[in-house]
PDB file of C-alpha atoms in Angstrom:
ATOM      1  CA  MET C   1      44.169 -11.481  50.947  1.00  0.00           C
ATOM      2  CA  LYS C   2      44.592  -7.835  49.949  1.00  0.00           C
ATOM      3  CA  ARG C   3      47.617  -8.757  47.862  1.00  0.00           C
ATOM      4  CA  PHE C   4      45.620 -11.374  45.946  1.00  0.00           C
ATOM      5  CA  LEU C   5      42.785  -8.913  45.386  1.00  0.00           C
ATOM      6  CA  ILE C   6      45.219  -6.370  43.953  1.00  0.00           C
ATOM      7  CA  LEU C   7      46.853  -9.028  41.788  1.00  0.00           C
ATOM      8  CA  GLY C   8      43.444 -10.189  40.555  1.00  0.00           C
ATOM      9  CA  THR C   9      42.531  -6.628  39.665  1.00  0.00           C
ATOM     10  CA  ILE C  10      45.773  -6.179  37.727  1.00  0.00           C
ATOM     11  CA  VAL C  11      45.202  -9.404  35.801  1.00  0.00           C
ATOM     12  CA  ALA C  12      41.583  -8.455  35.047  1.00  0.00           C
ATOM     13  CA  VAL C  13      42.545  -4.964  33.890  1.00  0.00           C
ATOM     14  CA  GLY C  14      45.396  -6.411  31.855  1.00  0.00           C
ATOM     15  CA  GLY C  15      43.015  -8.843  30.197  1.00  0.00           C
ATOM     16  CA  LEU C  16      40.582  -6.051  29.371  1.00  0.00           C
ATOM     17  CA  THR C  17      43.423  -3.941  27.985  1.00  0.00           C
ATOM     18  CA  MET C  18      44.605  -6.792  25.782  1.00  0.00           C
ATOM     19  CA  ALA C  19      41.036  -7.439  24.608  1.00  0.00           C
ATOM     20  CA  ALA C  20      40.584  -3.757  23.795  1.00  0.00           C
ATOM     21  CA  ALA C  21      43.875  -3.687  21.918  1.00  0.00           C
ATOM     22  CA  ALA C  22      42.878  -6.765  19.973  1.00  0.00           C
ATOM     23  CA  ALA C  23      39.544  -5.176  19.107  1.00  0.00           C
ATOM     24  CA  GLN C  24      41.312  -2.034  17.872  1.00  0.00           C
ATOM     25  CA  ALA C  25      44.002  -3.916  15.933  1.00  0.00           C
ATOM     26  CA  PRO C  26      43.334  -4.137  12.188  1.00  0.00           C
ATOM     27  CA  ALA C  27      42.072  -7.518  11.049  1.00  0.00           C
ATOM     28  CA  THR C  28      44.375  -9.600   8.899  1.00  0.00           C
ATOM     29  CA  PRO C  29      43.315  -8.854   5.319  1.00  0.00           C
ATOM     30  CA  LYS C  30      41.770 -11.814   3.532  1.00  0.00           C
ATOM     31  CA  VAL C  31      43.913 -12.178   0.449  1.00  0.00           C
ATOM     32  CA  ILE C  32      43.449 -14.851  -2.202  1.00  0.00           C
ATOM     33  CA  ASP C  33      45.672 -15.293  -5.240  1.00  0.00           C
ATOM     34  CA  ILE C  34      44.129 -15.839  -8.657  1.00  0.00           C
ATOM     35  CA  GLN C  35      45.802 -17.744 -11.481  1.00  0.00           C
ATOM     36  CA  LYS C  36      44.696 -18.031 -15.082  1.00  0.00           C
ATOM     37  CA  VAL C  37      44.471 -21.684 -16.050  1.00  0.00           C
ATOM     38  CA  LYS C  38      43.324 -21.352 -19.650  1.00  0.00           C
ATOM     39  CA  ASP C  39      41.149 -18.929 -21.643  1.00  0.00           C
ATOM     40  CA  ASN C  40      38.060 -18.259 -19.480  1.00  0.00           C
ATOM     41  CA  LEU C  41      39.071 -20.491 -16.562  1.00  0.00           C
ATOM     42  CA  TYR C  42      40.845 -19.289 -13.422  1.00  0.00           C
ATOM     43  CA  VAL C  43      41.713 -20.807 -10.051  1.00  0.00           C
ATOM     44  CA  LEU C  44      41.575 -19.080  -6.678  1.00  0.00           C
ATOM     45  CA  THR C  45      44.445 -20.832  -5.000  1.00  0.00           C
ATOM     46  CA  SER C  46      44.628 -22.540  -1.636  1.00  0.00           C
ATOM     47  CA  SER C  47      47.022 -21.481   1.097  1.00  0.00           C
ATOM     48  CA  THR C  48      48.747 -23.949   3.381  1.00  0.00           C
ATOM     49  CA  PRO C  49      46.401 -25.765   5.791  1.00  0.00           C
ATOM     50  CA  GLY C  50      47.342 -25.148   9.411  1.00  0.00           C
ATOM     51  CA  ASN C  51      47.866 -21.391   9.137  1.00  0.00           C
ATOM     52  CA  ALA C  52      44.544 -20.103  10.459  1.00  0.00           C
ATOM     53  CA  ALA C  53      45.369 -16.505   9.580  1.00  0.00           C
ATOM     54  CA  THR C  54      45.771 -17.151   5.855  1.00  0.00           C
ATOM     55  CA  PHE C  55      44.080 -20.482   5.140  1.00  0.00           C
ATOM     56  CA  SER C  56      41.115 -19.738   2.904  1.00  0.00           C
ATOM     57  CA  GLY C  57      40.150 -23.271   1.897  1.00  0.00           C
ATOM     58  CA  GLY C  58      40.560 -25.400  -1.194  1.00  0.00           C
ATOM     59  CA  ASN C  59      41.298 -24.396  -4.766  1.00  0.00           C
ATOM     60  CA  VAL C  60      38.257 -22.764  -6.383  1.00  0.00           C
ATOM     61  CA  ALA C  61      37.751 -22.919 -10.141  1.00  0.00           C
ATOM     62  CA  VAL C  62      36.208 -19.799 -11.721  1.00  0.00           C
ATOM     63  CA  PHE C  63      34.662 -20.676 -15.095  1.00  0.00           C
ATOM     64  CA  ILE C  64      33.310 -17.704 -17.047  1.00  0.00           C
ATOM     65  CA  THR C  65      30.475 -18.731 -19.370  1.00  0.00           C
ATOM     66  CA  ASP C  66      28.087 -16.823 -21.634  1.00  0.00           C
ATOM     67  CA  LYS C  67      25.409 -16.863 -18.897  1.00  0.00           C
ATOM     68  CA  GLY C  68      27.610 -16.120 -15.902  1.00  0.00           C
ATOM     69  CA  VAL C  69      30.257 -17.565 -13.603  1.00  0.00           C
ATOM     70  CA  THR C  70      30.377 -21.159 -12.386  1.00  0.00           C
ATOM     71  CA  LEU C  71      32.406 -21.803  -9.240  1.00  0.00           C
ATOM     72  CA  VAL C  72      33.807 -25.168  -8.257  1.00  0.00           C
ATOM     73  CA  ASP C  73      33.757 -24.973  -4.433  1.00  0.00           C
ATOM     74  CA  THR C  74      33.525 -21.807  -2.320  1.00  0.00           C
ATOM     75  CA  LYS C  75      36.284 -21.914   0.352  1.00  0.00           C
ATOM     76  CA  LEU C  76      35.902 -21.381   4.106  1.00  0.00           C
ATOM     77  CA  ASN C  77      33.070 -19.396   5.612  1.00  0.00           C
ATOM     78  CA  GLY C  78      34.051 -15.742   5.929  1.00  0.00           C
ATOM     79  CA  TRP C  79      36.051 -15.671   2.703  1.00  0.00           C
ATOM     80  CA  GLY C  80      33.115 -14.965   0.392  1.00  0.00           C
ATOM     81  CA  GLN C  81      33.896 -11.299  -0.159  1.00  0.00           C
ATOM     82  CA  ALA C  82      37.547 -12.070  -0.924  1.00  0.00           C
ATOM     83  CA  VAL C  83      36.374 -14.661  -3.450  1.00  0.00           C
ATOM     84  CA  LEU C  84      33.963 -12.199  -5.038  1.00  0.00           C
ATOM     85  CA  ASP C  85      36.603  -9.468  -5.205  1.00  0.00           C
ATOM     86  CA  LYS C  86      38.913 -11.756  -7.165  1.00  0.00           C
ATOM     87  CA  ILE C  87      36.101 -12.800  -9.495  1.00  0.00           C
ATOM     88  CA  LYS C  88      35.355  -9.130 -10.188  1.00  0.00           C
ATOM     89  CA  SER C  89      39.015  -8.627 -11.114  1.00  0.00           C
ATOM     90  CA  VAL C  90      38.507 -10.827 -14.206  1.00  0.00           C
ATOM     91  CA  THR C  91      34.789 -10.461 -15.061  1.00  0.00           C
ATOM     92  CA  SER C  92      31.710  -8.383 -14.287  1.00  0.00           C
ATOM     93  CA  LYS C  93      29.384 -11.371 -14.768  1.00  0.00           C
ATOM     94  CA  PRO C  94      27.472 -12.680 -11.746  1.00  0.00           C
ATOM     95  CA  VAL C  95      27.965 -16.059 -10.113  1.00  0.00           C
ATOM     96  CA  THR C  96      25.131 -18.268 -11.381  1.00  0.00           C
ATOM     97  CA  THR C  97      26.260 -21.798 -10.464  1.00  0.00           C
ATOM     98  CA  ILE C  98      28.230 -23.482  -7.685  1.00  0.00           C
ATOM     99  CA  ILE C  99      29.515 -27.046  -7.887  1.00  0.00           C
ATOM    100  CA  ASN C 100      30.590 -28.584  -4.568  1.00  0.00           C
ATOM    101  CA  THR C 101      33.162 -31.347  -5.003  1.00  0.00           C
ATOM    102  CA  HIS C 102      32.418 -32.675  -1.506  1.00  0.00           C
ATOM    103  CA  THR C 103      30.957 -31.748   1.877  1.00  0.00           C
ATOM    104  CA  HIS C 104      33.829 -30.171   3.840  1.00  0.00           C
ATOM    105  CA  GLY C 105      33.525 -26.626   5.118  1.00  0.00           C
ATOM    106  CA  ASP C 106      36.706 -25.393   3.422  1.00  0.00           C
ATOM    107  CA  HIS C 107      34.980 -26.166   0.097  1.00  0.00           C
ATOM    108  CA  THR C 108      31.352 -25.275   0.914  1.00  0.00           C
ATOM    109  CA  GLY C 109      31.723 -22.430   3.406  1.00  0.00           C
ATOM    110  CA  ASN C 110      30.381 -19.620   1.221  1.00  0.00           C
ATOM    111  CA  ASN C 111      27.573 -21.373  -0.632  1.00  0.00           C
ATOM    112  CA  GLY C 112      25.042 -18.892   0.728  1.00  0.00           C
ATOM    113  CA  PHE C 113      27.153 -15.790   0.157  1.00  0.00           C
ATOM    114  CA  PHE C 114      26.357 -15.452  -3.536  1.00  0.00           C
ATOM    115  CA  GLY C 115      22.578 -15.227  -3.199  1.00  0.00           C
ATOM    116  CA  ALA C 116      19.499 -17.422  -3.315  1.00  0.00           C
ATOM    117  CA  SER C 117      19.288 -17.404  -7.123  1.00  0.00           C
ATOM    118  CA  VAL C 118      22.551 -19.339  -7.527  1.00  0.00           C
ATOM    119  CA  GLU C 119      22.103 -22.990  -8.490  1.00  0.00           C
ATOM    120  CA  ILE C 120      24.152 -25.335  -6.296  1.00  0.00           C
ATOM    121  CA  VAL C 121      25.093 -28.756  -7.680  1.00  0.00           C
ATOM    122  CA  ALA C 122      26.650 -31.808  -5.994  1.00  0.00           C
ATOM    123  CA  GLN C 123      26.671 -35.585  -6.023  1.00  0.00           C
ATOM    124  CA  GLU C 124      23.692 -36.965  -4.100  1.00  0.00           C
ATOM    125  CA  ASN C 125      25.830 -38.422  -1.293  1.00  0.00           C
ATOM    126  CA  THR C 126      27.491 -35.060  -0.802  1.00  0.00           C
ATOM    127  CA  LYS C 127      24.131 -33.351  -0.349  1.00  0.00           C
ATOM    128  CA  ALA C 128      23.226 -35.969   2.279  1.00  0.00           C
ATOM    129  CA  ASN C 129      26.553 -35.399   4.044  1.00  0.00           C
ATOM    130  CA  MET C 130      26.122 -31.625   3.948  1.00  0.00           C
ATOM    131  CA  ALA C 131      22.618 -31.879   5.402  1.00  0.00           C
ATOM    132  CA  LYS C 132      24.162 -33.371   8.559  1.00  0.00           C
ATOM    133  CA  MET C 133      26.427 -30.349   9.079  1.00  0.00           C
ATOM    134  CA  ASP C 134      25.494 -27.611  11.559  1.00  0.00           C
ATOM    135  CA  ALA C 135      26.442 -25.071   8.880  1.00  0.00           C
ATOM    136  CA  PHE C 136      23.444 -26.155   6.817  1.00  0.00           C
ATOM    137  CA  LYS C 137      20.835 -26.431   9.558  1.00  0.00           C
ATOM    138  CA  GLY C 138      17.735 -24.251   9.885  1.00  0.00           C
ATOM    139  CA  ASP C 139      17.599 -21.265   7.559  1.00  0.00           C
ATOM    140  CA  ASN C 140      21.020 -22.190   6.151  1.00  0.00           C
ATOM    141  CA  ALA C 141      19.489 -25.281   4.565  1.00  0.00           C
ATOM    142  CA  LYS C 142      18.730 -23.066   1.579  1.00  0.00           C
ATOM    143  CA  SER C 143      22.469 -23.223   0.795  1.00  0.00           C
ATOM    144  CA  LEU C 144      22.331 -26.979   0.259  1.00  0.00           C
ATOM    145  CA  PRO C 145      22.587 -28.266  -3.320  1.00  0.00           C
ATOM    146  CA  SER C 146      19.390 -27.756  -5.276  1.00  0.00           C
ATOM    147  CA  LYS C 147      20.458 -30.158  -8.025  1.00  0.00           C
ATOM    148  CA  THR C 148      22.118 -33.560  -7.543  1.00  0.00           C
ATOM    149  CA  TYR C 149      23.264 -36.479  -9.674  1.00  0.00           C
ATOM    150  CA  LYS C 150      24.190 -40.114  -9.082  1.00  0.00           C
ATOM    151  CA  ASP C 151      26.970 -41.118 -11.510  1.00  0.00           C
ATOM    152  CA  GLU C 152      27.281 -38.497 -14.257  1.00  0.00           C
ATOM    153  CA  MET C 153      25.830 -35.136 -15.183  1.00  0.00           C
ATOM    154  CA  THR C 154      26.433 -32.514 -17.872  1.00  0.00           C
ATOM    155  CA  LEU C 155      25.838 -28.805 -17.344  1.00  0.00           C
ATOM    156  CA  GLY C 156      25.772 -26.351 -20.224  1.00  0.00           C
ATOM    157  CA  ALA C 157      26.749 -27.017 -23.818  1.00  0.00           C
ATOM    158  CA  GLY C 158      29.405 -26.234 -26.387  1.00  0.00           C
ATOM    159  CA  THR C 159      32.368 -24.334 -25.002  1.00  0.00           C
ATOM    160  CA  ASP C 160      30.425 -23.789 -21.754  1.00  0.00           C
ATOM    161  CA  ARG C 161      29.959 -27.513 -21.134  1.00  0.00           C
ATOM    162  CA  ILE C 162      30.892 -28.998 -17.753  1.00  0.00           C
ATOM    163  CA  ASP C 163      30.913 -32.755 -17.089  1.00  0.00           C
ATOM    164  CA  LEU C 164      30.532 -34.157 -13.576  1.00  0.00           C
ATOM    165  CA  TYR C 165      31.605 -37.675 -12.590  1.00  0.00           C
ATOM    166  CA  TYR C 166      31.262 -39.816  -9.491  1.00  0.00           C
ATOM    167  CA  PHE C 167      33.409 -42.974  -9.353  1.00  0.00           C
ATOM    168  CA  GLY C 168      32.929 -44.205  -5.784  1.00  0.00           C
ATOM    169  CA  PRO C 169      34.149 -43.493  -2.246  1.00  0.00           C
ATOM    170  CA  ALA C 170      37.559 -41.923  -1.704  1.00  0.00           C
ATOM    171  CA  HIS C 171      38.024 -38.718   0.313  1.00  0.00           C
ATOM    172  CA  THR C 172      34.287 -38.903   1.112  1.00  0.00           C
ATOM    173  CA  SER C 173      31.337 -40.892  -0.208  1.00  0.00           C
ATOM    174  CA  GLY C 174      30.424 -38.211  -2.734  1.00  0.00           C
ATOM    175  CA  ASP C 175      33.558 -36.841  -4.432  1.00  0.00           C
ATOM    176  CA  THR C 176      32.827 -35.117  -7.733  1.00  0.00           C
ATOM    177  CA  PHE C 177      35.378 -34.903 -10.539  1.00  0.00           C
ATOM    178  CA  VAL C 178      34.688 -31.811 -12.638  1.00  0.00           C
ATOM    179  CA  VAL C 179      35.766 -31.620 -16.280  1.00  0.00           C
ATOM    180  CA  PHE C 180      35.823 -28.610 -18.592  1.00  0.00           C
ATOM    181  CA  PRO C 181      36.018 -30.463 -21.950  1.00  0.00           C
ATOM    182  CA  ALA C 182      36.609 -27.469 -24.206  1.00  0.00           C
ATOM    183  CA  LEU C 183      39.621 -26.492 -22.095  1.00  0.00           C
ATOM    184  CA  ARG C 184      40.837 -30.040 -21.327  1.00  0.00           C
ATOM    185  CA  VAL C 185      40.948 -29.329 -17.579  1.00  0.00           C
ATOM    186  CA  LEU C 186      39.975 -31.587 -14.659  1.00  0.00           C
ATOM    187  CA  HIS C 187      39.207 -30.430 -11.091  1.00  0.00           C
ATOM    188  CA  THR C 188      39.611 -33.291  -8.606  1.00  0.00           C
ATOM    189  CA  GLY C 189      38.654 -31.610  -5.340  1.00  0.00           C
ATOM    190  CA  ASP C 190      40.287 -33.411  -2.404  1.00  0.00           C
ATOM    191  CA  ALA C 191      40.255 -36.795  -4.110  1.00  0.00           C
ATOM    192  CA  PHE C 192      43.670 -35.529  -5.206  1.00  0.00           C
ATOM    193  CA  ALA C 193      44.504 -32.800  -2.726  1.00  0.00           C
ATOM    194  CA  TRP C 194      48.278 -33.093  -2.278  1.00  0.00           C
ATOM    195  CA  LYS C 195      51.254 -35.393  -2.731  1.00  0.00           C
ATOM    196  CA  ASP C 196      50.953 -37.121   0.622  1.00  0.00           C
ATOM    197  CA  GLY C 197      48.751 -39.680   2.328  1.00  0.00           C
ATOM    198  CA  PRO C 198      45.081 -39.157   1.461  1.00  0.00           C
ATOM    199  CA  LEU C 199      42.608 -37.906   4.030  1.00  0.00           C
ATOM    200  CA  CYS C 200      39.826 -40.505   4.160  1.00  0.00           C
ATOM    201  CA  ASP C 201      36.878 -39.036   6.030  1.00  0.00           C
ATOM    202  CA  ARG C 202      35.200 -42.197   7.256  1.00  0.00           C
ATOM    203  CA  GLY C 203      32.530 -40.168   9.048  1.00  0.00           C
ATOM    204  CA  ASN C 204      31.378 -38.954   5.648  1.00  0.00           C
ATOM    205  CA  GLY C 205      31.781 -42.279   3.870  1.00  0.00           C
ATOM    206  CA  GLY C 206      35.407 -41.924   2.776  1.00  0.00           C
ATOM    207  CA  SER C 207      37.531 -45.039   2.279  1.00  0.00           C
ATOM    208  CA  CYS C 208      41.304 -45.416   2.087  1.00  0.00           C
ATOM    209  CA  ILE C 209      40.724 -48.968   0.843  1.00  0.00           C
ATOM    210  CA  SER C 210      38.501 -47.879  -2.048  1.00  0.00           C
ATOM    211  CA  PHE C 211      40.511 -44.710  -2.718  1.00  0.00           C
ATOM    212  CA  PRO C 212      42.920 -46.169  -5.309  1.00  0.00           C
ATOM    213  CA  GLN C 213      40.151 -48.038  -7.156  1.00  0.00           C
ATOM    214  CA  THR C 214      38.151 -44.831  -7.389  1.00  0.00           C
ATOM    215  CA  LEU C 215      41.144 -42.889  -8.707  1.00  0.00           C
ATOM    216  CA  ALA C 216      41.862 -45.616 -11.256  1.00  0.00           C
ATOM    217  CA  LYS C 217      38.494 -44.886 -12.873  1.00  0.00           C
ATOM    218  CA  VAL C 218      39.540 -41.286 -13.475  1.00  0.00           C
ATOM    219  CA  SER C 219      41.713 -42.596 -16.333  1.00  0.00           C
ATOM    220  CA  THR C 220      38.476 -43.167 -18.272  1.00  0.00           C
ATOM    221  CA  ILE C 221      38.248 -39.386 -18.608  1.00  0.00           C
ATOM    222  CA  LYS C 222      40.069 -38.590 -21.834  1.00  0.00           C
ATOM    223  CA  ASP C 223      41.488 -35.413 -23.354  1.00  0.00           C
ATOM    224  CA  VAL C 224      42.707 -33.724 -20.175  1.00  0.00           C
ATOM    225  CA  ASP C 225      45.935 -31.703 -20.069  1.00  0.00           C
ATOM    226  CA  ILE C 226      45.676 -29.861 -16.747  1.00  0.00           C
ATOM    227  CA  VAL C 227      44.541 -31.023 -13.315  1.00  0.00           C
ATOM    228  CA  ILE C 228      43.367 -28.668 -10.562  1.00  0.00           C
ATOM    229  CA  PRO C 229      43.887 -30.516  -7.243  1.00  0.00           C
ATOM    230  CA  GLY C 230      42.197 -29.676  -3.965  1.00  0.00           C
ATOM    231  CA  HIS C 231      45.047 -27.912  -2.176  1.00  0.00           C
ATOM    232  CA  SER C 232      48.096 -27.903  -4.446  1.00  0.00           C
ATOM    233  CA  PRO C 233      49.437 -26.090  -7.519  1.00  0.00           C
ATOM    234  CA  LEU C 234      48.262 -27.176 -10.962  1.00  0.00           C
ATOM    235  CA  GLN C 235      49.195 -30.724 -11.903  1.00  0.00           C
ATOM    236  CA  THR C 236      49.072 -32.991 -14.969  1.00  0.00           C
ATOM    237  CA  PRO C 237      47.203 -36.246 -15.662  1.00  0.00           C
ATOM    238  CA  LYS C 238      50.503 -38.080 -15.097  1.00  0.00           C
ATOM    239  CA  ASP C 239      50.656 -36.574 -11.612  1.00  0.00           C
ATOM    240  CA  GLU C 240      47.134 -37.811 -10.890  1.00  0.00           C
ATOM    241  CA  GLN C 241      48.031 -41.280 -12.183  1.00  0.00           C
ATOM    242  CA  GLU C 242      51.130 -41.326  -9.992  1.00  0.00           C
ATOM    243  CA  TYR C 243      48.969 -40.361  -7.018  1.00  0.00           C
ATOM    244  CA  GLN C 244      46.699 -43.290  -7.802  1.00  0.00           C
ATOM    245  CA  ARG C 245      49.695 -45.642  -7.681  1.00  0.00           C
ATOM    246  CA  PHE C 246      50.833 -44.041  -4.428  1.00  0.00           C
ATOM    247  CA  THR C 247      47.445 -44.538  -2.761  1.00  0.00           C
ATOM    248  CA  ALA C 248      47.334 -48.127  -4.041  1.00  0.00           C
ATOM    249  CA  ASP C 249      50.787 -48.861  -2.591  1.00  0.00           C
ATOM    250  CA  LEU C 250      49.900 -47.207   0.700  1.00  0.00           C
ATOM    251  CA  SER C 251      46.588 -49.035   1.065  1.00  0.00           C
ATOM    252  CA  ALA C 252      48.099 -52.411   0.165  1.00  0.00           C
ATOM    253  CA  HIS C 253      50.980 -51.837   2.585  1.00  0.00           C
ATOM    254  CA  ALA C 254      48.634 -50.957   5.439  1.00  0.00           C
ATOM    255  CA  GLN C 255      46.451 -53.996   4.824  1.00  0.00           C
ATOM    256  CA  ALA C 256      49.457 -56.332   4.688  1.00  0.00           C
ATOM    257  CA  GLU C 257      51.005 -54.865   7.841  1.00  0.00           C
ATOM    258  CA  MET C 258      47.756 -55.191   9.751  1.00  0.00           C
ATOM    259  CA  LYS C 259      47.427 -58.816   8.628  1.00  0.00           C
ATOM    260  CA  ALA C 260      50.988 -59.406   9.870  1.00  0.00           C
ATOM    261  CA  GLY C 261      50.032 -58.054  13.302  1.00  0.00           C
ATOM    262  CA  LYS C 262      52.011 -54.797  13.036  1.00  0.00           C
ATOM    263  CA  THR C 263      50.890 -51.653  14.824  1.00  0.00           C
ATOM    264  CA  VAL C 264      49.979 -48.472  12.994  1.00  0.00           C
ATOM    265  CA  ASP C 265      53.268 -46.900  14.118  1.00  0.00           C
ATOM    266  CA  GLU C 266      55.231 -49.873  12.819  1.00  0.00           C
ATOM    267  CA  ALA C 267      53.362 -49.832   9.528  1.00  0.00           C
ATOM    268  CA  THR C 268      53.993 -46.113   9.173  1.00  0.00           C
ATOM    269  CA  ALA C 269      57.720 -46.479   9.879  1.00  0.00           C
ATOM    270  CA  SER C 270      58.124 -49.203   7.261  1.00  0.00           C
ATOM    271  CA  PHE C 271      56.328 -47.328   4.474  1.00  0.00           C
ATOM    272  CA  LYS C 272      58.775 -45.398   2.308  1.00  0.00           C
ATOM    273  CA  VAL C 273      57.841 -42.558  -0.012  1.00  0.00           C
ATOM    274  CA  ASP C 274      61.310 -42.404  -1.615  1.00  0.00           C
ATOM    275  CA  LYS C 275      60.169 -43.827  -4.947  1.00  0.00           C
ATOM    276  CA  TYR C 276      57.686 -40.980  -5.253  1.00  0.00           C
ATOM    277  CA  PRO C 277      59.768 -37.806  -5.758  1.00  0.00           C
ATOM    278  CA  GLY C 278      58.287 -34.738  -4.148  1.00  0.00           C
ATOM    279  CA  TYR C 279      55.958 -36.695  -1.859  1.00  0.00           C
ATOM    280  CA  LYS C 280      55.682 -36.100   1.882  1.00  0.00           C
ATOM    281  CA  ASN C 281      54.781 -38.465   4.697  1.00  0.00           C
ATOM    282  CA  GLU C 282      53.092 -35.976   7.019  1.00  0.00           C
ATOM    283  CA  ARG C 283      49.672 -37.603   6.494  1.00  0.00           C
ATOM    284  CA  VAL C 284      50.751 -41.200   5.872  1.00  0.00           C
ATOM    285  CA  LYS C 285      50.075 -42.296   9.441  1.00  0.00           C
ATOM    286  CA  GLY C 286      46.550 -40.927   9.298  1.00  0.00           C
ATOM    287  CA  SER C 287      45.890 -42.836   6.073  1.00  0.00           C
ATOM    288  CA  ILE C 288      47.219 -46.072   7.558  1.00  0.00           C
ATOM    289  CA  GLN C 289      45.129 -45.553  10.677  1.00  0.00           C
ATOM    290  CA  ALA C 290      42.065 -45.113   8.463  1.00  0.00           C
ATOM    291  CA  VAL C 291      42.779 -48.449   6.748  1.00  0.00           C
ATOM    292  CA  TYR C 292      43.171 -50.211  10.102  1.00  0.00           C
ATOM    293  CA  ASP C 293      39.949 -48.686  11.398  1.00  0.00           C
ATOM    294  CA  GLU C 294      38.085 -49.652   8.246  1.00  0.00           C
ATOM    295  CA  LEU C 295      39.305 -53.263   8.395  1.00  0.00           C
ATOM    296  CA  LYS C 296      38.450 -53.542  12.096  1.00  0.00           C
ATOM    297  CA  LYS C 297      34.905 -52.451  11.371  1.00  0.00           C
TER     298      LYS C 297
END
């Protein structure tokens, strides 16, 4: 018994020592890279999801207008100061507007950081989805969007104009496509996040069946040269169009395999990404599972 008491004491002391060391160790600095897209538009880039120490959230657009700075998304909670520091490296103007492309915390996490006077804009379904999140309960409800739209909305005018579009369910039920017409730039949020299977958040109204149809409507947006995706380097409209074809192939394949009685694993194994250079299949199974779940419902 004495031996166990001594051992327990050693373990307890060791745990306290480790905790004290951890408390004294310097925190990992929150570093975000900034890239100039065009003229008065920058992007605060996204690190690789899965690395908790460096993952800051999705790509954030920083649009400097005559009246102030408009942000498209705000990254994960806790990264607000790092975002602000990078903004201050290119302008002294205050943040006046935030556009949330969708509800997820890695895109809405710092809505409240920039002050109560900031106008927050989102598609109406996204506001409803956000209102269900613990992060926006109680006093934090003031960080919900104060302005919403249904299908289209325009903010600002002239070279400061921003056009917002909603085309239907995809990643969620409220994905906003943000266009800066004077600069010919489109921000897709996570409706085009990466070159891999799409994440279809069915809990927030996402649909891997509707995904390709929604993306097909993006082609109605003309005069775009550069695309800012949710979690990848800058792309082109051709890349977005290729992603639409990829999601269409993947959705059709999953539906056909389910009709043929194949399991999700079998459907995943038989789907090939070879004809899409540069694409991965790390998220393909999840997309196929989402199709199966949607059809079962």
